[in-house]
């Protein structure tokens, strides 16, 4: 069914864009990706047709849609850091909120003018729930965002529902709870921890400095979660889906699991607290119930938190040993294993994922 279909992924150079592009290419799609900067495209996006523009540039988006007419649009472009969103609240509202409104408006216009009606996926987030009383959270839980980021995602979420109901667009929200991988940037707590643990295990440093250790998150695997995104656009009609594991762990638990993965028995000798990493308001717990996704999409998480953490730590050990920050081999546990024995001198030449720059 996917043969000869075209997908557009906005924000393709982020963690989810990279994993999703791979899934869609494997399914036979032609994949077009936009990013405000293409600096990070190598070595992850081979096979993707890349276009650089800011998601706020509606003219560029209009021209792209008119020219390429993708069948499916995955709107992943966003400022994704909750912690930094207080420092750039207005920009976050523009990029994560207003851009979605403009894109939905454009879709209505294109349908009315040209009869062109692509399916639309909006990257919503568990951050829309924030302080919501209901635990676990599902598609019916009322929103109570706790940051400019969460608020912008809530705005875009409601608009996506509203444009579906007002204009009959096939538009849906994927309400993804935290999902991690070795290509998660280190501004997020998980990768900050796994990188530090790898370096501590190799004697390259001694400490990691963190903020709130009591926050609890429902953490899954990015590689798992992008499969659900692709499924959401293959349904008979559009609806919103929570994607979560249903298991919760604290930052403290995450630290313990990561140190355990390298056999260090006293993690707390290596952890410092700095109030600079506390947020003006935090979300004490996210906990999702993905029953709808399980029954309608046949989706369920395949990878446990322990496995995700082990994979991330392993990739960070290879990074620390070889000094090579970006390698396609880091994306999956079997290919990171291939890279484990490599040295700085041999990595680029012998790593099957780096050699010739392609590992399909
Ligand atoms: P989150 O992810 O805000 O849940 O959003 P993040 O990893 O940034 O924070 C998780 C929790 O860890 C606490 N924390 C720290 N956080 C960071 N970044 N750095 C620290 O040093 C630190 N110490 C403790 C935080 O206070 C927080 O409670 C992620 C993003 O990917 C969003 O884009 C996405 O929508 C949601 O997940 C679902």
Coordinates of C-alpha atoms and ligand atoms in Angstrom, one line a residue:
X1 CA 0.0 0.0 0.0
X2 CA 2.9 2.3 0.8
X3 CA 4.6 1.8 -2.5
X4 CA 4.9 5.1 -4.4
X5 CA 3.5 7.1 -1.5
X6 CA 5.3 10.3 -0.5
X7 CA 5.7 11.4 3.1
X8 CA 6.8 14.8 4.4
X9 CA 8.5 14.9 7.8
X10 CA 9.0 18.4 9.2
X11 CA 11.8 18.6 11.8
X12 CA 13.4 15.5 10.2
X13 CA 16.8 16.1 11.7
X14 CA 15.6 15.5 15.3
X15 CA 15.6 12.2 17.1
X16 CA 12.1 11.2 16.0
X17 CA 12.4 12.5 12.4
X18 CA 15.5 10.3 12.0
X19 CA 13.9 7.2 13.3
X20 CA 10.6 7.8 11.5
X21 CA 12.3 8.5 8.2
X22 CA 14.0 5.1 8.4
X23 CA 10.7 3.3 9.1
X24 CA 9.0 5.1 6.1
X25 CA 11.9 4.4 3.7
X26 CA 11.8 0.8 4.7
X27 CA 8.1 0.7 4.0
X28 CA 8.8 2.0 0.4
X29 CA 7.9 5.7 0.8
X30 CA 9.5 8.5 -0.9
X31 CA 10.5 10.7 2.1
X32 CA 11.0 14.5 2.0
X33 CA 12.3 16.1 5.1
X34 CA 12.5 19.7 6.2
X35 CA 14.7 21.1 8.9
X36 CA 15.7 24.7 9.8
X37 CA 19.3 23.5 9.6
X38 CA 20.7 20.5 7.8
X39 CA 23.9 20.4 9.9
X40 CA 23.0 17.1 11.5
X41 CA 21.7 15.2 8.4
X42 CA 24.9 13.2 8.0
X43 CA 25.0 10.2 8.7
X44 CA 21.4 9.6 9.6
X45 CA 19.3 10.7 6.7
X46 CA 20.5 8.9 3.6
X47 CA 17.7 8.4 1.2
X48 CA 15.7 11.4 2.5
X49 CA 15.2 14.4 0.2
X50 CA 16.2 17.3 2.4
X51 CA 15.0 20.9 2.3
X52 CA 16.1 23.6 4.7
X53 CA 13.5 26.1 5.9
X54 CA 12.1 27.3 9.2
X55 CA 8.6 25.9 9.9
X56 CA 7.4 29.5 10.5
X57 CA 7.9 30.1 6.8
X58 CA 4.4 29.4 5.5
X59 CA 5.2 30.5 1.9
X60 CA 7.9 28.0 1.6
X61 CA 5.6 25.3 3.1
X62 CA 2.8 26.2 0.7
X63 CA 5.2 26.0 -2.3
X64 CA 6.5 22.7 -1.1
X65 CA 3.0 21.2 -0.7
X66 CA 1.8 22.5 -4.0
X67 CA 4.8 21.1 -5.8
X68 CA 5.3 17.7 -4.1
X69 CA 1.8 16.9 -2.9
X70 CA 2.9 14.5 -0.2
X71 CA 0.3 11.9 0.8
X72 CA 1.2 12.1 4.5
X73 CA 2.6 15.0 6.6
X74 CA 4.3 14.3 9.9
X75 CA 4.7 17.6 11.7
X76 CA 7.6 17.1 14.1
X77 CA 9.2 20.5 13.8
X78 CA 9.3 22.1 17.2
X79 CA 11.4 23.6 20.0
X80 CA 11.5 20.4 22.1
X81 CA 13.2 21.4 25.3
X82 CA 10.7 21.9 28.1
X83 CA 13.5 23.3 30.4
X84 CA 14.6 25.9 28.0
X85 CA 11.0 27.0 27.0
X86 CA 10.8 29.6 29.8
X87 CA 13.8 31.5 28.3
X88 CA 12.2 31.7 24.9
X89 CA 8.5 31.5 25.6
X90 CA 7.4 33.7 22.7
X91 CA 9.5 31.8 20.1
X92 CA 8.1 28.5 21.5
X93 CA 4.5 29.8 21.0
X94 CA 5.4 30.8 17.4
X95 CA 7.2 27.6 16.4
X96 CA 5.2 25.0 18.4
X97 CA 1.8 26.8 18.3
X98 CA 1.2 29.4 15.6
X99 CA 3.1 27.4 12.9
X100 CA 0.6 24.5 13.4
X101 CA -2.3 26.9 13.1
X102 CA -0.9 28.2 9.8
X103 CA -0.2 24.8 8.5
X104 CA -3.8 23.6 9.2
X105 CA -5.1 26.8 7.6
X106 CA -3.0 26.0 4.5
X107 CA -4.4 22.4 4.4
X108 CA -7.9 23.7 4.3
X109 CA -7.0 26.1 1.5
X110 CA -5.3 23.5 -0.5
X111 CA -8.1 21.1 -0.2
X112 CA -10.7 23.7 -1.2
X113 CA -8.6 25.1 -4.1
X114 CA -7.0 21.9 -5.4
X115 CA -8.8 19.0 -3.9
X116 CA -5.5 18.0 -2.4
X117 CA -6.0 16.5 1.1
X118 CA -3.0 14.8 2.7
X119 CA -3.2 13.0 6.0
X120 CA -1.7 15.1 8.9
X121 CA 0.1 13.9 12.1
X122 CA 0.7 16.4 14.8
X123 CA 3.4 15.7 17.4
X124 CA 1.5 16.3 20.6
X125 CA 3.1 15.5 24.0
X126 CA 2.4 14.1 27.4
X127 CA 3.5 17.6 28.6
X128 CA -0.1 18.7 27.8
X129 CA -1.2 16.9 30.9
X130 CA 1.2 18.4 33.4
X131 CA -0.5 18.6 36.8
X132 CA -3.6 16.8 35.6
X133 CA -5.2 14.8 38.5
X134 CA -6.0 11.8 36.5
X135 CA -3.4 9.0 36.6
X136 CA -2.7 7.2 34.4
X137 CA -3.4 9.6 31.6
X138 CA -5.3 8.8 28.4
X139 CA -6.8 10.6 25.5
X140 CA -9.7 12.0 27.6
X141 CA -7.6 13.5 30.4
X142 CA -8.0 17.3 30.6
X143 CA -4.9 19.3 29.8
X144 CA -3.0 21.2 32.6
X145 CA 0.3 22.2 31.0
X146 CA 3.1 23.4 33.3
X147 CA 5.5 25.2 30.9
X148 CA 5.5 27.4 27.9
X149 CA 6.4 24.2 26.0
X150 CA 3.4 22.3 27.3
X151 CA 1.1 25.2 26.7
X152 CA 2.2 25.6 23.1
X153 CA 1.7 21.8 22.5
X154 CA -1.8 22.0 24.1
X155 CA -2.7 24.9 21.8
X156 CA -1.6 22.9 18.7
X157 CA -3.3 19.8 20.0
X158 CA -6.7 21.5 20.4
X159 CA -6.4 23.1 17.0
X160 CA -5.7 19.8 15.3
X161 CA -8.8 18.4 16.9
X162 CA -10.8 21.5 16.0
X163 CA -9.7 21.5 12.3
X164 CA -10.5 17.8 12.1
X165 CA -14.0 18.4 13.5
X166 CA -14.6 21.7 11.7
X167 CA -13.3 20.9 8.2
X168 CA -13.2 17.1 8.1
X169 CA -9.4 17.0 7.7
X170 CA -7.7 13.7 8.4
X171 CA -5.6 15.2 11.2
X172 CA -4.5 13.5 14.4
X173 CA -2.4 14.0 17.5
X174 CA 0.2 11.5 18.6
X175 CA 0.4 12.1 22.4
X176 CA 3.8 10.6 23.0
X177 CA 5.2 10.2 26.4
X178 CA 9.0 10.5 26.9
X179 CA 10.9 8.3 24.4
X180 CA 14.6 8.0 24.3
X181 CA 17.5 6.7 22.2
X182 CA 21.2 7.1 21.8
X183 CA 20.6 10.0 19.4
X184 CA 18.7 12.0 22.0
X185 CA 20.6 15.3 22.5
X186 CA 22.3 15.7 25.9
X187 CA 20.1 18.7 26.9
X188 CA 17.6 16.0 28.0
X189 CA 18.2 14.3 31.3
X190 CA 18.4 10.7 30.0
X191 CA 21.2 11.3 27.6
X192 CA 22.9 13.7 30.0
X193 CA 23.0 10.8 32.5
X194 CA 24.1 8.0 30.1
X195 CA 26.9 10.2 28.6
X196 CA 28.1 11.0 32.1
X197 CA 27.9 7.3 33.2
X198 CA 29.9 6.2 30.1
X199 CA 32.6 8.7 30.8
X200 CA 32.7 8.0 34.5
X201 CA 33.0 4.2 33.8
X202 CA 36.0 5.0 31.5
X203 CA 37.7 7.2 34.2
X204 CA 37.2 10.4 32.1
X205 CA 35.3 12.3 34.7
X206 CA 33.9 11.7 38.2
X207 CA 30.5 13.6 38.5
X208 CA 27.2 14.4 36.9
X209 CA 25.2 17.4 38.1
X210 CA 21.4 17.2 38.1
X211 CA 18.3 19.0 39.3
X212 CA 15.0 17.4 40.3
X213 CA 15.6 13.6 40.9
X214 CA 12.1 13.0 42.2
X215 CA 10.2 13.6 38.9
X216 CA 8.7 10.4 37.5
X217 CA 8.4 9.7 33.8
X218 CA 6.8 7.0 31.6
X219 CA 9.8 6.4 29.4
X220 CA 9.9 4.3 26.2
X221 CA 12.0 3.8 23.1
X222 CA 12.0 6.3 20.2
X223 CA 12.4 3.4 17.8
X224 CA 9.2 1.8 19.1
X225 CA 7.2 5.0 19.2
X226 CA 7.8 6.1 15.6
X227 CA 6.1 2.9 14.4
X228 CA 2.9 4.1 16.2
X229 CA 3.1 7.5 14.4
X230 CA 3.2 5.8 11.0
X231 CA 0.2 3.5 11.9
X232 CA -1.9 6.5 13.0
X233 CA -2.0 7.8 9.4
X234 CA -3.2 4.4 8.1
X235 CA -6.5 4.2 9.9
X236 CA -10.0 4.5 8.4
X237 CA -10.6 7.7 10.2
X238 CA -8.4 10.1 12.2
X239 CA -8.2 10.1 16.0
X240 CA -5.8 10.9 18.7
X241 CA -3.6 8.3 20.5
X242 CA -1.6 8.2 23.7
X243 CA 1.7 6.3 23.2
X244 CA 3.2 5.2 26.4
X245 CA 4.6 2.1 28.2
X246 CA 2.4 2.3 31.3
X247 CA 5.5 1.9 33.5
X248 CA 6.9 4.8 35.5
X249 CA 10.4 5.4 37.0
X250 CA 11.9 8.4 38.7
X251 CA 15.1 10.3 37.5
X252 CA 16.7 8.7 40.6
X253 CA 15.7 5.2 39.3
X254 CA 17.1 6.1 35.9
X255 CA 20.4 7.1 37.4
X256 CA 20.6 3.8 39.3
X257 CA 19.8 1.7 36.2
X258 CA 22.4 3.6 34.1
X259 CA 25.2 3.0 36.7
X260 CA 24.2 -0.6 37.1
X261 CA 24.7 -1.1 33.4
X262 CA 28.4 -0.3 33.8
X263 CA 28.7 -2.2 37.1
X264 CA 29.3 0.9 39.3
X265 CA 27.8 0.0 42.7
X266 CA 27.6 3.4 44.4
X267 CA 26.0 5.8 41.9
X268 CA 25.4 8.5 44.5
X269 CA 29.1 9.1 45.0
X270 CA 29.0 10.5 41.5
X271 CA 25.9 12.6 41.5
X272 CA 25.7 16.3 42.5
X273 CA 22.7 18.5 42.9
X274 CA 22.5 22.0 41.4
X275 CA 19.4 24.1 41.8
X276 CA 20.2 25.8 38.5
X277 CA 18.7 22.7 36.9
X278 CA 15.3 23.1 38.7
X279 CA 12.5 24.5 36.6
X280 CA 10.1 27.3 37.6
X281 CA 7.4 24.6 37.5
X282 CA 7.9 20.9 36.9
X283 CA 5.7 17.9 36.1
X284 CA 5.9 15.5 39.0
X285 CA 4.7 12.5 37.1
X286 CA 3.7 11.4 33.6
X287 CA 2.1 8.0 33.3
X288 CA 0.2 7.0 30.2
X289 CA -2.4 4.4 29.3
X290 CA -2.1 3.4 25.7
X291 CA -5.1 1.1 25.5
X292 CA -6.6 2.8 22.5
X293 CA -3.3 2.4 20.5
X294 CA -3.2 -1.2 21.6
X295 CA -6.6 -2.0 20.3
X296 CA -6.9 0.2 17.2
X297 CA -3.3 0.2 16.0
X298 CA -2.1 -3.1 17.4
X299 CA 0.7 -1.1 18.9
X300 CA 2.6 -1.9 22.1
X301 CA 6.1 -1.1 23.4
X302 CA 8.6 -3.8 22.5
X303 CA 11.6 -2.5 24.4
X304 CA 11.9 -2.1 28.2
X305 CA 13.4 1.0 29.9
X306 CA 16.4 -1.2 31.1
X307 CA 17.1 -2.1 27.5
X308 CA 16.9 1.5 26.3
X309 CA 19.3 2.6 29.0
X310 CA 21.7 -0.2 28.3
X311 CA 21.7 0.7 24.6
X312 CA 22.2 4.4 25.3
X313 CA 25.1 3.8 27.7
X314 CA 26.7 1.4 25.2
X315 CA 26.6 4.0 22.4
X316 CA 28.0 6.6 24.8
X317 CA 30.9 4.3 25.6
X318 CA 31.7 4.0 21.9
X319 CA 31.4 7.8 21.5
X320 CA 33.7 8.4 24.5
X321 CA 36.3 5.9 23.2
X322 CA 36.3 6.9 19.6
X323 CA 35.5 10.6 19.8
X324 CA 32.9 10.1 17.0
X325 CA 29.7 11.8 18.0
X326 CA 27.4 10.9 15.2
X327 CA 27.3 7.4 13.7
X328 CA 24.3 5.6 12.2
X329 CA 25.5 2.5 14.1
X330 CA 24.5 4.0 17.4
X331 CA 20.8 3.9 16.5
X332 CA 20.1 0.2 17.1
X333 CA 21.5 -2.3 19.7
X334 CA 22.8 -4.8 17.1
X335 CA 24.8 -2.1 15.2
X336 CA 26.1 -0.4 18.3
X337 CA 27.6 -3.7 19.3
X338 CA 29.5 -3.8 16.0
X339 CA 31.1 -0.5 16.9
X340 CA 32.1 -1.5 20.4
X341 CA 35.5 -2.9 19.5
X342 CA 36.5 0.0 17.4
X343 CA 39.2 2.6 18.2
X344 CA 39.4 6.2 17.0
X345 CA 41.7 5.1 14.3
X346 CA 39.6 2.3 13.0
X347 CA 36.1 3.6 13.5
X348 CA 35.5 5.5 10.3
X349 CA 37.1 2.8 8.2
X350 CA 35.8 -0.4 9.9
X351 CA 32.5 0.6 11.3
X352 CA 29.9 -1.0 9.0
X353 CA 27.6 1.9 9.6
X354 CA 30.1 4.6 8.8
X355 CA 31.9 2.9 5.9
X356 CA 30.8 4.5 2.7
X357 CA 28.5 6.6 4.8
X358 CA 25.6 4.1 4.3
X359 CA 24.1 1.3 6.4
X360 CA 20.7 0.4 5.1
Ligands
LIG1 P1 10.9 16.4 29.7 O1 12.4 15.8 29.5 O2 10.8 17.7 30.3 O3 10.1 15.3 30.4 O4 10.3 16.5 28.2 P2 13.7 16.1 30.2 O5 14.6 14.9 30.0 O6 14.3 17.5 29.8 O7 13.3 16.3 31.8 C1 12.8 15.2 32.5 C2 12.8 15.5 34.0 O8 14.1 15.4 34.5 C3 14.3 16.5 35.4 N1 15.8 16.8 35.5 C4 16.5 17.3 34.5 N2 16.2 17.6 33.2 C5 17.2 18.1 32.4 N3 16.9 18.4 31.1 N4 18.5 18.3 32.9 C6 18.8 18.0 34.2 O9 20.0 18.2 34.6 C7 17.8 17.5 35.0 N5 17.8 17.1 36.3 C8 16.5 16.7 36.6 C9 13.4 17.6 34.8 O10 13.2 18.6 35.8 C10 12.2 16.8 34.4 O11 11.3 16.7 35.5 C11 10.6 15.5 27.1 C12 10.9 16.3 25.8 O12 11.4 15.4 24.9 C13 9.6 16.9 25.3 O13 9.9 17.5 24.0 C14 8.6 15.9 25.2 O14 7.4 16.4 24.7 C15 8.3 15.2 26.5 O15 9.6 14.6 27.0 C16 7.3 14.1 26.4

